Every structure is written in C-alpha cells, then in structure tokens.
Amino acid sequence: MIPHIIKLPKFLDDRGNLSFIEEHNHIPFKIERAYWIYDVPGGERRGGHAYSNLQEFIVALSGSFDVILHDGNEELRFSLNRSYYGLYVPPMIWREIDNFSTNALSLILADDKYDESAYIRDFNEFKKIKNAG
Amino acid sequence: MIPHIIKLPKFLDDRGNLSFIEEHNHIPFKIERAYWIYDVPGGERRGGHAYSNLQEFIVALSGSFDVILHDGNEELRFSLNRSYYGLYVPPMIWREIDNFSTNALSLILADDKYDESAYIRDFNEFKKIKNAG
C-alpha cells in the first residue's frame, strides 16, 4: 500500500462536530497505540525517521502542518489542516513533519506499541535498506 | 472497576510535547475506535447516555470541559484540561459533558465499534437497569 489521504466520517452538530475512526474499517490496520504532539512552537520541524514495520495514521486535530514523506526515490508533501481526514503512512517510509501552525495538534494512531528498535533514524541507511529490498 | 483519572506519559521537548497511550497498558482495554469532538461552541453541553457494555477513555486534548458521571446512585464531576491525563469510564455509567471552553477538543478511545444498540438514552431506564443489576 502507498501513502494516501483517508477521509473520515464527519457528523455535523450545533453542539460540536464529531469524527471517528474504527480499526480495520477506515484504516487498514489495528489500533494498538495513540499519541499526540502538542504545544508545538509555530514553524517547528519534527521527525526524520522511518519504521521498519509500523503503520500509522496522522490527523491534524487542530491547526495545520505538513508531512513530508520519502519512499527512497521521491519526496511527497501532504498538507494536513482538517479534523476529518488524515494521512496513512505504511512501513518503510521516511517522514518529517514541518510547517506547524501555532497551536497545532497532531494525533497519530499506530498499529504497534512503542519499540525503539523499529526506528530507522539515518536517512542514508533507510535509502540503502529500501533500495535493496 | 470504577471511573478514575489515569495519568499518561509526557515527553517534554522544545519542538513540542508528546503523550501516548497503549492498549492494555495505560488503559485497561483494547482500542478499537477513536473519535473526537471539535468546533464545540463555548459553554455547550453534550451526552446524556450510558453504554451497556463499552469502556471509554476521555482526554481534553485542547481547552477544557467537565465530565459528569452518574453510577445510578451518585454523581461525580471531573474537570479535564490537560493533554496528559484522561478519565476512564467503565460500562453502565451515565455521562454528560458540559462547560466546554471555546476551542475545546475531546479525544475518546473506545473498546468497541459504534453500535447504536449499546446506547441507553433514558436516564430513568438506566437507573432501573443499574439498580436491578
């Protein structure tokens, strides 16, 4: 599977809107972990890693930011700024997040627990593994 | 298990803070669904239902709100206003959310898919089932 935007259900209501995501339904994996990044100074940059075997789904719950992906050959940039869609990122894709707006809030759902050994933190090593695969 | 506040890990970082939650680790259930409520007008009120068999975990990812729970006998009020703790709500607990701040954002993790038949929407019926059980 390749990285792509997935639109989520949105229930409009005068008392507030609601969006939801179910594992193996809106996203093609099981949710084992959720994490969120907050209090990000505007304009900040994060990331610079790939996961050997982890799938993720990234949503801009508040504000906006850009996710820059690299598959070993080319770079793709996705701008996220809505609570009702997100970006599916398969394993072995290099990712960075930049261009955070002030008060941006990113929610990430992942299909596995945190495991430092699943991280690839060197871009050249990533490209070597990717292009050998 | 009774309703209680669960503190989550918080990684402080100049580029933004991060909190996370793993199923069967920080919360005593499996994450099957995530939903979020946004664009809530300040002061608004939501909810007024119980679930026959659903566990949830509620976090104020942005802003603040109060969760009012009722176990059939007494009412408990929890004020949520931080990204690094949340409220565990077991099945068969009546809940309402009120006192939303402007721009409040609530994230809810649930251990089952959406199922309208799991809802109890009448408070008197809830009390009857609860106190018969």
PDB file of C-alpha atoms in Angstrom:
ATOM      1  CA  MET A   1       0.000   0.000   0.000  1.00  0.00           C
ATOM      2  CA  ILE A   2       1.206   3.541  -0.705  1.00  0.00           C
ATOM      3  CA  PRO A   3       0.755   6.673   1.448  1.00  0.00           C
ATOM      4  CA  HIS A   4      -2.627   8.270   0.869  1.00  0.00           C
ATOM      5  CA  ILE A   5      -5.189  10.612   2.396  1.00  0.00           C
ATOM      6  CA  ILE A   6      -8.206   8.911   4.017  1.00  0.00           C
ATOM      7  CA  LYS A   7     -11.393  10.881   4.558  1.00  0.00           C
ATOM      8  CA  LEU A   8     -13.233  10.185   7.819  1.00  0.00           C
ATOM      9  CA  PRO A   9     -16.913  10.387   8.717  1.00  0.00           C
ATOM     10  CA  LYS A  10     -17.990  13.801   9.979  1.00  0.00           C
ATOM     11  CA  PHE A  11     -21.137  14.349  11.986  1.00  0.00           C
ATOM     12  CA  LEU A  12     -22.160  17.993  11.962  1.00  0.00           C
ATOM     13  CA  ASP A  13     -23.949  19.185  15.068  1.00  0.00           C
ATOM     14  CA  ASP A  14     -24.691  22.626  16.524  1.00  0.00           C
ATOM     15  CA  ARG A  15     -23.191  21.375  19.797  1.00  0.00           C
ATOM     16  CA  GLY A  16     -19.886  20.463  18.093  1.00  0.00           C
ATOM     17  CA  ASN A  17     -18.775  18.156  15.289  1.00  0.00           C
ATOM     18  CA  LEU A  18     -17.630  14.572  15.628  1.00  0.00           C
ATOM     19  CA  SER A  19     -15.334  12.411  13.510  1.00  0.00           C
ATOM     20  CA  PHE A  20     -14.355   8.836  14.181  1.00  0.00           C
ATOM     21  CA  ILE A  21     -12.147   6.032  13.032  1.00  0.00           C
ATOM     22  CA  GLU A  22     -12.512   2.299  13.573  1.00  0.00           C
ATOM     23  CA  GLU A  23      -9.630  -0.144  13.219  1.00  0.00           C
ATOM     24  CA  HIS A  24      -9.709  -2.346  10.103  1.00  0.00           C
ATOM     25  CA  ASN A  25     -12.507  -0.177   8.780  1.00  0.00           C
ATOM     26  CA  HIS A  26     -11.465   3.397   7.980  1.00  0.00           C
ATOM     27  CA  ILE A  27      -7.813   2.462   8.311  1.00  0.00           C
ATOM     28  CA  PRO A  28      -6.267  -0.792   7.095  1.00  0.00           C
ATOM     29  CA  PHE A  29      -4.788  -1.767  10.453  1.00  0.00           C
ATOM     30  CA  LYS A  30      -5.412  -2.431  14.126  1.00  0.00           C
ATOM     31  CA  ILE A  31      -5.052   0.451  16.589  1.00  0.00           C
ATOM     32  CA  GLU A  32      -2.633  -0.501  19.386  1.00  0.00           C
ATOM     33  CA  ARG A  33      -1.364   2.929  20.333  1.00  0.00           C
ATOM     34  CA  ALA A  34      -2.415   6.554  20.071  1.00  0.00           C
ATOM     35  CA  TYR A  35      -0.125   9.509  20.641  1.00  0.00           C
ATOM     36  CA  TRP A  36      -0.393  13.231  20.192  1.00  0.00           C
ATOM     37  CA  ILE A  37       2.018  16.107  19.816  1.00  0.00           C
ATOM     38  CA  TYR A  38       1.027  19.424  21.367  1.00  0.00           C
ATOM     39  CA  ASP A  39       2.434  22.769  22.487  1.00  0.00           C
ATOM     40  CA  VAL A  40       4.468  22.866  19.286  1.00  0.00           C
ATOM     41  CA  PRO A  41       6.059  26.277  18.625  1.00  0.00           C
ATOM     42  CA  GLY A  42       4.866  27.681  15.280  1.00  0.00           C
ATOM     43  CA  GLY A  43       7.154  26.856  12.337  1.00  0.00           C
ATOM     44  CA  GLU A  44       8.782  23.927  14.153  1.00  0.00           C
ATOM     45  CA  ARG A  45      10.005  20.734  12.464  1.00  0.00           C
ATOM     46  CA  ARG A  46       9.888  17.135  13.826  1.00  0.00           C
ATOM     47  CA  GLY A  47      10.576  13.634  12.716  1.00  0.00           C
ATOM     48  CA  GLY A  48      13.260  12.408  10.406  1.00  0.00           C
ATOM     49  CA  HIS A  49      12.818   8.661  10.743  1.00  0.00           C
ATOM     50  CA  ALA A  50      11.163   5.595   9.252  1.00  0.00           C
ATOM     51  CA  TYR A  51       9.737   2.491  10.887  1.00  0.00           C
ATOM     52  CA  SER A  52      10.739  -0.942   9.675  1.00  0.00           C
ATOM     53  CA  ASN A  53       7.346  -2.435  10.343  1.00  0.00           C
ATOM     54  CA  LEU A  54       4.868   0.099  11.722  1.00  0.00           C
ATOM     55  CA  GLN A  55       1.788   1.582  10.069  1.00  0.00           C
ATOM     56  CA  GLU A  56       0.491   4.973  11.137  1.00  0.00           C
ATOM     57  CA  PHE A  57      -2.366   7.349  10.500  1.00  0.00           C
ATOM     58  CA  ILE A  58      -1.788  11.064  11.118  1.00  0.00           C
ATOM     59  CA  VAL A  59      -4.543  13.650  11.683  1.00  0.00           C
ATOM     60  CA  ALA A  60      -4.289  17.416  12.244  1.00  0.00           C
ATOM     61  CA  LEU A  61      -6.847  17.704  15.053  1.00  0.00           C
ATOM     62  CA  SER A  62      -6.126  21.397  15.398  1.00  0.00           C
ATOM     63  CA  GLY A  63      -4.144  23.889  13.342  1.00  0.00           C
ATOM     64  CA  SER A  64      -2.066  22.670  10.430  1.00  0.00           C
ATOM     65  CA  PHE A  65       1.254  21.125   9.475  1.00  0.00           C
ATOM     66  CA  ASP A  66       2.925  19.426   6.514  1.00  0.00           C
ATOM     67  CA  VAL A  67       4.019  15.798   6.433  1.00  0.00           C
ATOM     68  CA  ILE A  68       6.951  15.154   4.102  1.00  0.00           C
ATOM     69  CA  LEU A  69       7.354  11.541   3.069  1.00  0.00           C
ATOM     70  CA  HIS A  70      10.173   9.899   1.171  1.00  0.00           C
ATOM     71  CA  ASP A  71       9.923   6.393  -0.260  1.00  0.00           C
ATOM     72  CA  GLY A  72      13.619   6.086  -1.069  1.00  0.00           C
ATOM     73  CA  ASN A  73      13.225   7.558  -4.519  1.00  0.00           C
ATOM     74  CA  GLU A  74      10.952  10.530  -4.299  1.00  0.00           C
ATOM     75  CA  GLU A  75       9.536  13.022  -1.851  1.00  0.00           C
ATOM     76  CA  LEU A  76       5.834  13.695  -1.334  1.00  0.00           C
ATOM     77  CA  ARG A  77       4.386  16.567   0.719  1.00  0.00           C
ATOM     78  CA  PHE A  78       0.928  16.433   2.314  1.00  0.00           C
ATOM     79  CA  SER A  79      -0.642  19.466   3.997  1.00  0.00           C
ATOM     80  CA  LEU A  80      -2.967  18.461   6.837  1.00  0.00           C
ATOM     81  CA  ASN A  81      -5.368  21.025   8.279  1.00  0.00           C
ATOM     82  CA  ARG A  82      -8.722  19.334   8.945  1.00  0.00           C
ATOM     83  CA  SER A  83     -10.065  17.106  11.742  1.00  0.00           C
ATOM     84  CA  TYR A  84     -11.895  14.825   9.325  1.00  0.00           C
ATOM     85  CA  TYR A  85      -9.140  13.413   7.169  1.00  0.00           C
ATOM     86  CA  GLY A  86      -5.691  12.024   7.756  1.00  0.00           C
ATOM     87  CA  LEU A  87      -2.659  10.505   6.113  1.00  0.00           C
ATOM     88  CA  TYR A  88      -1.994   6.769   6.024  1.00  0.00           C
ATOM     89  CA  VAL A  89       1.734   6.008   6.194  1.00  0.00           C
ATOM     90  CA  PRO A  90       2.842   2.413   5.528  1.00  0.00           C
ATOM     91  CA  PRO A  91       6.067   0.898   6.929  1.00  0.00           C
ATOM     92  CA  MET A  92       9.445   1.827   5.433  1.00  0.00           C
ATOM     93  CA  ILE A  93       8.566   5.409   4.544  1.00  0.00           C
ATOM     94  CA  TRP A  94      10.786   8.223   5.789  1.00  0.00           C
ATOM     95  CA  ARG A  95       8.764  11.010   7.391  1.00  0.00           C
ATOM     96  CA  GLU A  96       9.218  14.511   8.733  1.00  0.00           C
ATOM     97  CA  ILE A  97       6.617  16.970   9.932  1.00  0.00           C
ATOM     98  CA  ASP A  98       7.205  20.689   9.469  1.00  0.00           C
ATOM     99  CA  ASN A  99       5.440  23.999   8.996  1.00  0.00           C
ATOM    100  CA  PHE A 100       3.462  23.594  12.260  1.00  0.00           C
ATOM    101  CA  SER A 101       0.971  26.388  12.831  1.00  0.00           C
ATOM    102  CA  THR A 102       0.813  27.873  16.313  1.00  0.00           C
ATOM    103  CA  ASN A 103      -1.357  25.601  18.474  1.00  0.00           C
ATOM    104  CA  ALA A 104      -1.195  22.720  16.011  1.00  0.00           C
ATOM    105  CA  LEU A 105      -2.187  19.372  17.459  1.00  0.00           C
ATOM    106  CA  SER A 106      -1.375  16.113  15.702  1.00  0.00           C
ATOM    107  CA  LEU A 107      -2.952  12.789  16.603  1.00  0.00           C
ATOM    108  CA  ILE A 108      -1.193   9.631  15.430  1.00  0.00           C
ATOM    109  CA  LEU A 109      -2.673   6.138  15.563  1.00  0.00           C
ATOM    110  CA  ALA A 110      -0.208   3.261  15.261  1.00  0.00           C
ATOM    111  CA  ASP A 111      -0.569  -0.497  14.866  1.00  0.00           C
ATOM    112  CA  ASP A 112       2.074  -1.446  17.418  1.00  0.00           C
ATOM    113  CA  LYS A 113       3.458  -0.461  20.793  1.00  0.00           C
ATOM    114  CA  TYR A 114       6.438   1.853  21.074  1.00  0.00           C
ATOM    115  CA  ASP A 115       9.643  -0.010  20.220  1.00  0.00           C
ATOM    116  CA  GLU A 116      12.884   1.887  19.743  1.00  0.00           C
ATOM    117  CA  SER A 117      14.316  -0.962  17.658  1.00  0.00           C
ATOM    118  CA  ALA A 118      11.652  -0.366  14.978  1.00  0.00           C
ATOM    119  CA  TYR A 119      13.090   3.097  14.237  1.00  0.00           C
ATOM    120  CA  ILE A 120      15.471   3.827  11.376  1.00  0.00           C
ATOM    121  CA  ARG A 121      16.991   7.215  12.169  1.00  0.00           C
ATOM    122  CA  ASP A 122      19.616   7.565   9.458  1.00  0.00           C
ATOM    123  CA  PHE A 123      18.321   8.617   6.040  1.00  0.00           C
ATOM    124  CA  ASN A 124      21.187   7.048   4.100  1.00  0.00           C
ATOM    125  CA  GLU A 125      20.697   3.752   5.899  1.00  0.00           C
ATOM    126  CA  PHE A 126      16.976   3.990   5.148  1.00  0.00           C
ATOM    127  CA  LYS A 127      17.627   4.519   1.423  1.00  0.00           C
ATOM    128  CA  LYS A 128      20.084   1.622   1.350  1.00  0.00           C
ATOM    129  CA  ILE A 129      17.619  -0.811   3.000  1.00  0.00           C
ATOM    130  CA  LYS A 130      14.730   0.472   0.902  1.00  0.00           C
ATOM    131  CA  ASN A 131      16.500   0.228  -2.425  1.00  0.00           C
ATOM    132  CA  ALA A 132      17.963  -3.169  -1.603  1.00  0.00           C
ATOM    133  CA  GLY A 133      14.514  -4.551  -0.707  1.00  0.00           C
TER     134      GLY A 133
ATOM    135  CA  MET B   1     -13.617  -1.040  38.023  1.00  0.00           C
ATOM    136  CA  ILE B   2     -14.769   2.469  38.892  1.00  0.00           C
ATOM    137  CA  PRO B   3     -14.285   5.727  36.950  1.00  0.00           C
ATOM    138  CA  HIS B   4     -10.872   7.236  37.606  1.00  0.00           C
ATOM    139  CA  ILE B   5      -8.284   9.624  36.228  1.00  0.00           C
ATOM    140  CA  ILE B   6      -5.291   7.989  34.504  1.00  0.00           C
ATOM    141  CA  LYS B   7      -2.071   9.941  34.076  1.00  0.00           C
ATOM    142  CA  LEU B   8      -0.248   9.403  30.788  1.00  0.00           C
ATOM    143  CA  PRO B   9       3.450   9.622  29.905  1.00  0.00           C
ATOM    144  CA  LYS B  10       4.560  13.084  28.846  1.00  0.00           C
ATOM    145  CA  PHE B  11       7.731  13.729  26.878  1.00  0.00           C
ATOM    146  CA  LEU B  12       8.771  17.341  27.114  1.00  0.00           C
ATOM    147  CA  ASP B  13      10.593  18.708  24.090  1.00  0.00           C
ATOM    148  CA  ASP B  14      11.365  22.212  22.817  1.00  0.00           C
ATOM    149  CA  ARG B  15       9.853  21.174  19.483  1.00  0.00           C
ATOM    150  CA  GLY B  16       6.537  20.198  21.133  1.00  0.00           C
ATOM    151  CA  ASN B  17       5.398  17.743  23.805  1.00  0.00           C
ATOM    152  CA  LEU B  18       4.202  14.200  23.255  1.00  0.00           C
ATOM    153  CA  SER B  19       1.871  11.946  25.243  1.00  0.00           C
ATOM    154  CA  PHE B  20       0.865   8.430  24.345  1.00  0.00           C
ATOM    155  CA  ILE B  21      -1.377   5.593  25.326  1.00  0.00           C
ATOM    156  CA  GLU B  22      -1.067   1.896  24.571  1.00  0.00           C
ATOM    157  CA  GLU B  23      -3.967  -0.519  24.786  1.00  0.00           C
ATOM    158  CA  HIS B  24      -3.928  -2.914  27.769  1.00  0.00           C
ATOM    159  CA  ASN B  25      -1.098  -0.856  29.210  1.00  0.00           C
ATOM    160  CA  HIS B  26      -2.094   2.683  30.231  1.00  0.00           C
ATOM    161  CA  ILE B  27      -5.765   1.814  29.831  1.00  0.00           C
ATOM    162  CA  PRO B  28      -7.363  -1.498  30.862  1.00  0.00           C
ATOM    163  CA  PHE B  29      -8.862  -2.248  27.442  1.00  0.00           C
ATOM    164  CA  LYS B  30      -8.228  -2.714  23.750  1.00  0.00           C
ATOM    165  CA  ILE B  31      -8.549   0.324  21.465  1.00  0.00           C
ATOM    166  CA  GLU B  32     -10.975  -0.422  18.617  1.00  0.00           C
ATOM    167  CA  ARG B  33     -12.195   3.062  17.866  1.00  0.00           C
ATOM    168  CA  ALA B  34     -11.107   6.651  18.334  1.00  0.00           C
ATOM    169  CA  TYR B  35     -13.365   9.678  17.960  1.00  0.00           C
ATOM    170  CA  TRP B  36     -13.036  13.359  18.628  1.00  0.00           C
ATOM    171  CA  ILE B  37     -15.425  16.232  19.178  1.00  0.00           C
ATOM    172  CA  TYR B  38     -14.392  19.634  17.820  1.00  0.00           C
ATOM    173  CA  ASP B  39     -15.750  23.063  16.896  1.00  0.00           C
ATOM    174  CA  VAL B  40     -17.796  22.985  20.111  1.00  0.00           C
ATOM    175  CA  PRO B  41     -19.338  26.376  20.970  1.00  0.00           C
ATOM    176  CA  GLY B  42     -18.125  27.565  24.393  1.00  0.00           C
ATOM    177  CA  GLY B  43     -20.423  26.589  27.287  1.00  0.00           C
ATOM    178  CA  GLU B  44     -22.101  23.813  25.308  1.00  0.00           C
ATOM    179  CA  ARG B  45     -23.352  20.527  26.801  1.00  0.00           C
ATOM    180  CA  ARG B  46     -23.308  17.031  25.232  1.00  0.00           C
ATOM    181  CA  GLY B  47     -24.050  13.472  26.116  1.00  0.00           C
ATOM    182  CA  GLY B  48     -26.710  12.128  28.383  1.00  0.00           C
ATOM    183  CA  HIS B  49     -26.313   8.413  27.795  1.00  0.00           C
ATOM    184  CA  ALA B  50     -24.711   5.248  29.105  1.00  0.00           C
ATOM    185  CA  TYR B  51     -23.326   2.216  27.290  1.00  0.00           C
ATOM    186  CA  SER B  52     -24.380  -1.271  28.289  1.00  0.00           C
ATOM    187  CA  ASN B  53     -21.000  -2.769  27.525  1.00  0.00           C
ATOM    188  CA  LEU B  54     -18.477  -0.179  26.305  1.00  0.00           C
ATOM    189  CA  GLN B  55     -15.376   1.159  28.038  1.00  0.00           C
ATOM    190  CA  GLU B  56     -14.041   4.598  27.170  1.00  0.00           C
ATOM    191  CA  PHE B  57     -11.148   6.884  27.941  1.00  0.00           C
ATOM    192  CA  ILE B  58     -11.679  10.643  27.551  1.00  0.00           C
ATOM    193  CA  VAL B  59      -8.894  13.228  27.141  1.00  0.00           C
ATOM    194  CA  ALA B  60      -9.094  17.018  26.801  1.00  0.00           C
ATOM    195  CA  LEU B  61      -6.546  17.441  24.019  1.00  0.00           C
ATOM    196  CA  SER B  62      -7.201  21.143  23.902  1.00  0.00           C
ATOM    197  CA  GLY B  63      -9.148  23.554  26.102  1.00  0.00           C
ATOM    198  CA  SER B  64     -11.235  22.180  28.937  1.00  0.00           C
ATOM    199  CA  PHE B  65     -14.596  20.618  29.802  1.00  0.00           C
ATOM    200  CA  ASP B  66     -16.283  18.772  32.660  1.00  0.00           C
ATOM    201  CA  VAL B  67     -17.434  15.164  32.525  1.00  0.00           C
ATOM    202  CA  ILE B  68     -20.364  14.421  34.819  1.00  0.00           C
ATOM    203  CA  LEU B  69     -20.823  10.755  35.625  1.00  0.00           C
ATOM    204  CA  HIS B  70     -23.677   9.039  37.435  1.00  0.00           C
ATOM    205  CA  ASP B  71     -23.484   5.448  38.659  1.00  0.00           C
ATOM    206  CA  GLY B  72     -27.206   5.145  39.433  1.00  0.00           C
ATOM    207  CA  ASN B  73     -26.774   6.415  42.973  1.00  0.00           C
ATOM    208  CA  GLU B  74     -24.449   9.355  42.935  1.00  0.00           C
ATOM    209  CA  GLU B  75     -22.987  11.968  40.631  1.00  0.00           C
ATOM    210  CA  LEU B  76     -19.275  12.627  40.151  1.00  0.00           C
ATOM    211  CA  ARG B  77     -17.788  15.592  38.268  1.00  0.00           C
ATOM    212  CA  PHE B  78     -14.324  15.511  36.673  1.00  0.00           C
ATOM    213  CA  SER B  79     -12.705  18.617  35.161  1.00  0.00           C
ATOM    214  CA  LEU B  80     -10.407  17.759  32.276  1.00  0.00           C
ATOM    215  CA  ASN B  81      -7.971  20.368  30.990  1.00  0.00           C
ATOM    216  CA  ARG B  82      -4.641  18.685  30.216  1.00  0.00           C
ATOM    217  CA  SER B  83      -3.332  16.600  27.283  1.00  0.00           C
ATOM    218  CA  TYR B  84      -1.511  14.140  29.558  1.00  0.00           C
ATOM    219  CA  TYR B  85      -4.287  12.655  31.627  1.00  0.00           C
ATOM    220  CA  GLY B  86      -7.758  11.353  30.962  1.00  0.00           C
ATOM    221  CA  LEU B  87     -10.821   9.772  32.506  1.00  0.00           C
ATOM    222  CA  TYR B  88     -11.534   6.052  32.380  1.00  0.00           C
ATOM    223  CA  VAL B  89     -15.267   5.339  32.164  1.00  0.00           C
ATOM    224  CA  PRO B  90     -16.435   1.730  32.607  1.00  0.00           C
ATOM    225  CA  PRO B  91     -19.685   0.353  31.132  1.00  0.00           C
ATOM    226  CA  MET B  92     -23.058   1.220  32.706  1.00  0.00           C
ATOM    227  CA  ILE B  93     -22.114   4.735  33.786  1.00  0.00           C
ATOM    228  CA  TRP B  94     -24.303   7.649  32.723  1.00  0.00           C
ATOM    229  CA  ARG B  95     -22.242  10.505  31.286  1.00  0.00           C
ATOM    230  CA  GLU B  96     -22.645  14.078  30.167  1.00  0.00           C
ATOM    231  CA  ILE B  97     -20.015  16.582  29.099  1.00  0.00           C
ATOM    232  CA  ASP B  98     -20.540  20.275  29.789  1.00  0.00           C
ATOM    233  CA  ASN B  99     -18.736  23.522  30.440  1.00  0.00           C
ATOM    234  CA  PHE B 100     -16.768  23.294  27.174  1.00  0.00           C
ATOM    235  CA  SER B 101     -14.228  26.075  26.778  1.00  0.00           C
ATOM    236  CA  THR B 102     -14.081  27.764  23.388  1.00  0.00           C
ATOM    237  CA  ASN B 103     -11.924  25.584  21.081  1.00  0.00           C
ATOM    238  CA  ALA B 104     -12.111  22.565  23.376  1.00  0.00           C
ATOM    239  CA  LEU B 105     -11.172  19.308  21.728  1.00  0.00           C
ATOM    240  CA  SER B 106     -12.028  15.959  23.275  1.00  0.00           C
ATOM    241  CA  LEU B 107     -10.491  12.671  22.187  1.00  0.00           C
ATOM    242  CA  ILE B 108     -12.288   9.478  23.166  1.00  0.00           C
ATOM    243  CA  LEU B 109     -10.853   5.973  22.817  1.00  0.00           C
ATOM    244  CA  ALA B 110     -13.363   3.120  22.951  1.00  0.00           C
ATOM    245  CA  ASP B 111     -13.051  -0.657  23.119  1.00  0.00           C
ATOM    246  CA  ASP B 112     -15.700  -1.424  20.515  1.00  0.00           C
ATOM    247  CA  LYS B 113     -17.068  -0.232  17.210  1.00  0.00           C
ATOM    248  CA  TYR B 114     -20.023   2.147  17.085  1.00  0.00           C
ATOM    249  CA  ASP B 115     -23.245   0.288  17.815  1.00  0.00           C
ATOM    250  CA  GLU B 116     -26.470   2.197  18.394  1.00  0.00           C
ATOM    251  CA  SER B 117     -27.952  -0.765  20.314  1.00  0.00           C
ATOM    252  CA  ALA B 118     -25.275  -0.365  23.026  1.00  0.00           C
ATOM    253  CA  TYR B 119     -26.685   3.066  23.968  1.00  0.00           C
ATOM    254  CA  ILE B 120     -29.036   3.672  26.876  1.00  0.00           C
ATOM    255  CA  ARG B 121     -30.525   7.100  26.282  1.00  0.00           C
ATOM    256  CA  ASP B 122     -33.133   7.338  29.025  1.00  0.00           C
ATOM    257  CA  PHE B 123     -31.846   8.171  32.496  1.00  0.00           C
ATOM    258  CA  ASN B 124     -34.728   6.523  34.330  1.00  0.00           C
ATOM    259  CA  GLU B 125     -34.289   3.344  32.316  1.00  0.00           C
ATOM    260  CA  PHE B 126     -30.551   3.481  33.104  1.00  0.00           C
ATOM    261  CA  LYS B 127     -31.210   3.787  36.837  1.00  0.00           C
ATOM    262  CA  LYS B 128     -33.710   0.930  36.714  1.00  0.00           C
ATOM    263  CA  ILE B 129     -31.278  -1.440  34.944  1.00  0.00           C
ATOM    264  CA  LYS B 130     -28.364  -0.324  37.124  1.00  0.00           C
ATOM    265  CA  ASN B 131     -30.135  -0.732  40.420  1.00  0.00           C
ATOM    266  CA  ALA B 132     -31.659  -4.069  39.408  1.00  0.00           C
ATOM    267  CA  GLY B 133     -28.225  -5.456  38.421  1.00  0.00           C
TER     268      GLY B 133
END
